[in-house]
């Protein structure tokens, strides 16, 4: 069984910073890419940052220059450093991993989601 466990999240003031972590565990063979999505109230889930196994990153325009994604391949963990947070960053943030396990070919796995609220 494979799990993605997120940590971080909570309430932060506008202009503040926050760090999210997501650790993958279980019968993992290879993690090709990991990323962070978010779903704001009344909106569809969107990809905001992704990183491949070789470190190539991709960001949504809305977070470029403010958010930084990184990963520790030895720990199967991905991080999202969020700076200069705005009220419009308020959303549930989901971790995603595109990986192969002992029972499946490359497939997408999801964390449970963590709430980030930016408010004064």
C-alpha positions as a LaTeX table, in Angstrom:
\begin{tabular}{lrrr}
\hline
Residue & $x$ (\AA) & $y$ (\AA) & $z$ (\AA) \\
\hline
Unk1 & 0.00 & 0.00 & 0.00 \\
Unk2 & 1.27 & 3.44 & $-0.95$ \\
Unk3 & 0.58 & 6.58 & 1.02 \\
Unk4 & 1.25 & 10.26 & 0.56 \\
Unk5 & 1.21 & 12.10 & 3.88 \\
Unk6 & 1.16 & 15.87 & 3.87 \\
Unk7 & 2.20 & 18.18 & 6.67 \\
Unk8 & 2.17 & 21.92 & 7.12 \\
Unk9 & $-0.70$ & 24.18 & 6.29 \\
Unk10 & $-2.82$ & 26.32 & 8.56 \\
Unk11 & $-3.46$ & 30.03 & 8.95 \\
Unk12 & $-0.99$ & 32.69 & 7.86 \\
Unk13 & $-1.20$ & 36.45 & 7.41 \\
Unk14 & $-0.91$ & 38.06 & 4.00 \\
Unk15 & 2.73 & 38.49 & 3.08 \\
Unk16 & 3.73 & 35.59 & 5.29 \\
Unk17 & 5.42 & 32.31 & 4.50 \\
Unk18 & 4.58 & 28.67 & 4.92 \\
Unk19 & 6.15 & 25.33 & 4.07 \\
Unk20 & 4.31 & 22.20 & 3.04 \\
Unk21 & 5.83 & 18.72 & 3.03 \\
Unk22 & 4.64 & 15.48 & 1.50 \\
Unk23 & 6.24 & 12.11 & 2.14 \\
Unk24 & 5.53 & 9.05 & 0.03 \\
Unk25 & 5.81 & 5.63 & 1.63 \\
Unk26 & 5.04 & 2.03 & 0.80 \\
Unk27 & 6.04 & $-0.36$ & $-1.95$ \\
Unk28 & 7.51 & 2.27 & $-4.25$ \\
Unk29 & 9.78 & 1.39 & $-7.14$ \\
Unk30 & 10.27 & 4.78 & $-8.74$ \\
Unk31 & 8.84 & 8.27 & $-8.43$ \\
Unk32 & 9.05 & 10.09 & $-11.72$ \\
Unk33 & 7.44 & 13.37 & $-10.73$ \\
Unk34 & 5.89 & 14.99 & $-7.70$ \\
Unk35 & 3.77 & 18.07 & $-7.53$ \\
Unk36 & 1.36 & 20.26 & $-5.67$ \\
Unk37 & $-2.17$ & 21.09 & $-6.71$ \\
Unk38 & $-4.69$ & 23.31 & $-5.00$ \\
Unk39 & $-8.44$ & 23.78 & $-5.02$ \\
Unk40 & $-9.76$ & 27.15 & $-3.98$ \\
Unk41 & $-13.41$ & 27.56 & $-2.95$ \\
Unk42 & $-15.63$ & 27.47 & $-6.00$ \\
Unk43 & $-12.77$ & 26.67 & $-8.36$ \\
Unk44 & $-11.34$ & 23.61 & $-10.03$ \\
Unk45 & $-8.20$ & 21.93 & $-8.80$ \\
Unk46 & $-5.12$ & 23.39 & $-10.49$ \\
Unk47 & $-1.49$ & 22.37 & $-10.77$ \\
Unk48 & 0.71 & 24.98 & $-9.16$ \\
Unk49 & 4.15 & 23.36 & $-9.04$ \\
Unk50 & 5.81 & 20.16 & $-10.17$ \\
Unk51 & 9.29 & 18.63 & $-10.09$ \\
Unk52 & 10.68 & 15.65 & $-11.96$ \\
Unk53 & 13.15 & 13.08 & $-10.69$ \\
Unk54 & 16.02 & 15.00 & $-12.27$ \\
Unk55 & 14.96 & 18.29 & $-10.70$ \\
Unk56 & 13.18 & 19.97 & $-13.58$ \\
Unk57 & 10.53 & 22.30 & $-12.18$ \\
Unk58 & 7.38 & 23.88 & $-13.52$ \\
Unk59 & 5.18 & 26.54 & $-11.93$ \\
Unk60 & 1.80 & 28.09 & $-12.54$ \\
Unk61 & 2.03 & 31.77 & $-13.45$ \\
Unk62 & 0.05 & 32.66 & $-10.34$ \\
Unk63 & 2.80 & 31.41 & $-8.01$ \\
Unk64 & 5.94 & 31.90 & $-10.09$ \\
Unk65 & 8.55 & 33.84 & $-8.16$ \\
Unk66 & 6.79 & 33.29 & $-4.83$ \\
Unk67 & 6.65 & 29.51 & $-4.44$ \\
Unk68 & 9.53 & 27.04 & $-4.64$ \\
Unk69 & 9.17 & 23.30 & $-5.04$ \\
Unk70 & 11.95 & 20.92 & $-4.09$ \\
Unk71 & 12.34 & 17.23 & $-3.38$ \\
Unk72 & 14.53 & 14.83 & $-1.46$ \\
Unk73 & 14.71 & 11.64 & $-3.50$ \\
Unk74 & 16.34 & 9.75 & $-0.63$ \\
Unk75 & 13.27 & 10.41 & 1.51 \\
Unk76 & 10.64 & 10.31 & $-1.26$ \\
Unk77 & 9.57 & 13.73 & $-0.04$ \\
Unk78 & 8.50 & 16.87 & $-1.83$ \\
Unk79 & 8.38 & 20.35 & $-0.32$ \\
Unk80 & 6.58 & 23.55 & $-1.22$ \\
Unk81 & 8.01 & 26.76 & 0.16 \\
Unk82 & 5.42 & 29.52 & $-0.12$ \\
Unk83 & 6.40 & 33.16 & 0.31 \\
Unk84 & 4.58 & 36.47 & $-0.08$ \\
Unk85 & 1.30 & 34.69 & 0.46 \\
Unk86 & $-1.88$ & 36.37 & $-0.71$ \\
Unk87 & $-5.52$ & 35.83 & 0.29 \\
Unk88 & $-6.11$ & 34.30 & $-3.14$ \\
Unk89 & $-3.66$ & 31.52 & $-2.23$ \\
Unk90 & $-6.25$ & 30.24 & 0.23 \\
Unk91 & $-7.11$ & 26.71 & $-0.83$ \\
Unk92 & $-6.79$ & 23.05 & $-0.02$ \\
Unk93 & $-3.37$ & 21.93 & $-1.21$ \\
Unk94 & $-2.87$ & 18.40 & $-2.51$ \\
Unk95 & 0.33 & 16.49 & $-3.02$ \\
Unk96 & 0.62 & 14.31 & $-6.12$ \\
Unk97 & 3.16 & 11.68 & $-7.12$ \\
Unk98 & 3.48 & 9.97 & $-10.49$ \\
Unk99 & 5.17 & 6.71 & $-9.63$ \\
Unk100 & 5.54 & 2.98 & $-10.12$ \\
Unk101 & 4.93 & 0.52 & $-7.31$ \\
Unk102 & 5.37 & $-3.23$ & $-6.98$ \\
Unk103 & 1.76 & $-3.68$ & $-8.05$ \\
Unk104 & 1.21 & $-0.97$ & $-10.67$ \\
Unk105 & 2.90 & 0.70 & $-13.59$ \\
Unk106 & 3.23 & 4.47 & $-13.50$ \\
Unk107 & 0.12 & 5.90 & $-11.88$ \\
Unk108 & $-0.96$ & 8.97 & $-10.00$ \\
Unk109 & $-1.28$ & 9.00 & $-6.22$ \\
Unk110 & $-2.71$ & 11.75 & $-4.03$ \\
Unk111 & $-2.37$ & 13.03 & $-0.52$ \\
Unk112 & $-5.36$ & 13.78 & 1.65 \\
Unk113 & $-5.06$ & 17.54 & 1.26 \\
Unk114 & $-4.11$ & 20.27 & 3.70 \\
Unk115 & $-5.87$ & 23.59 & 4.20 \\
Unk116 & $-3.92$ & 26.81 & 3.73 \\
Unk117 & $-5.73$ & 29.99 & 4.75 \\
Unk118 & $-4.22$ & 33.41 & 4.12 \\
Unk119 & $-6.04$ & 36.00 & 6.15 \\
Unk120 & $-5.44$ & 38.83 & 8.58 \\
\hline
\end{tabular}
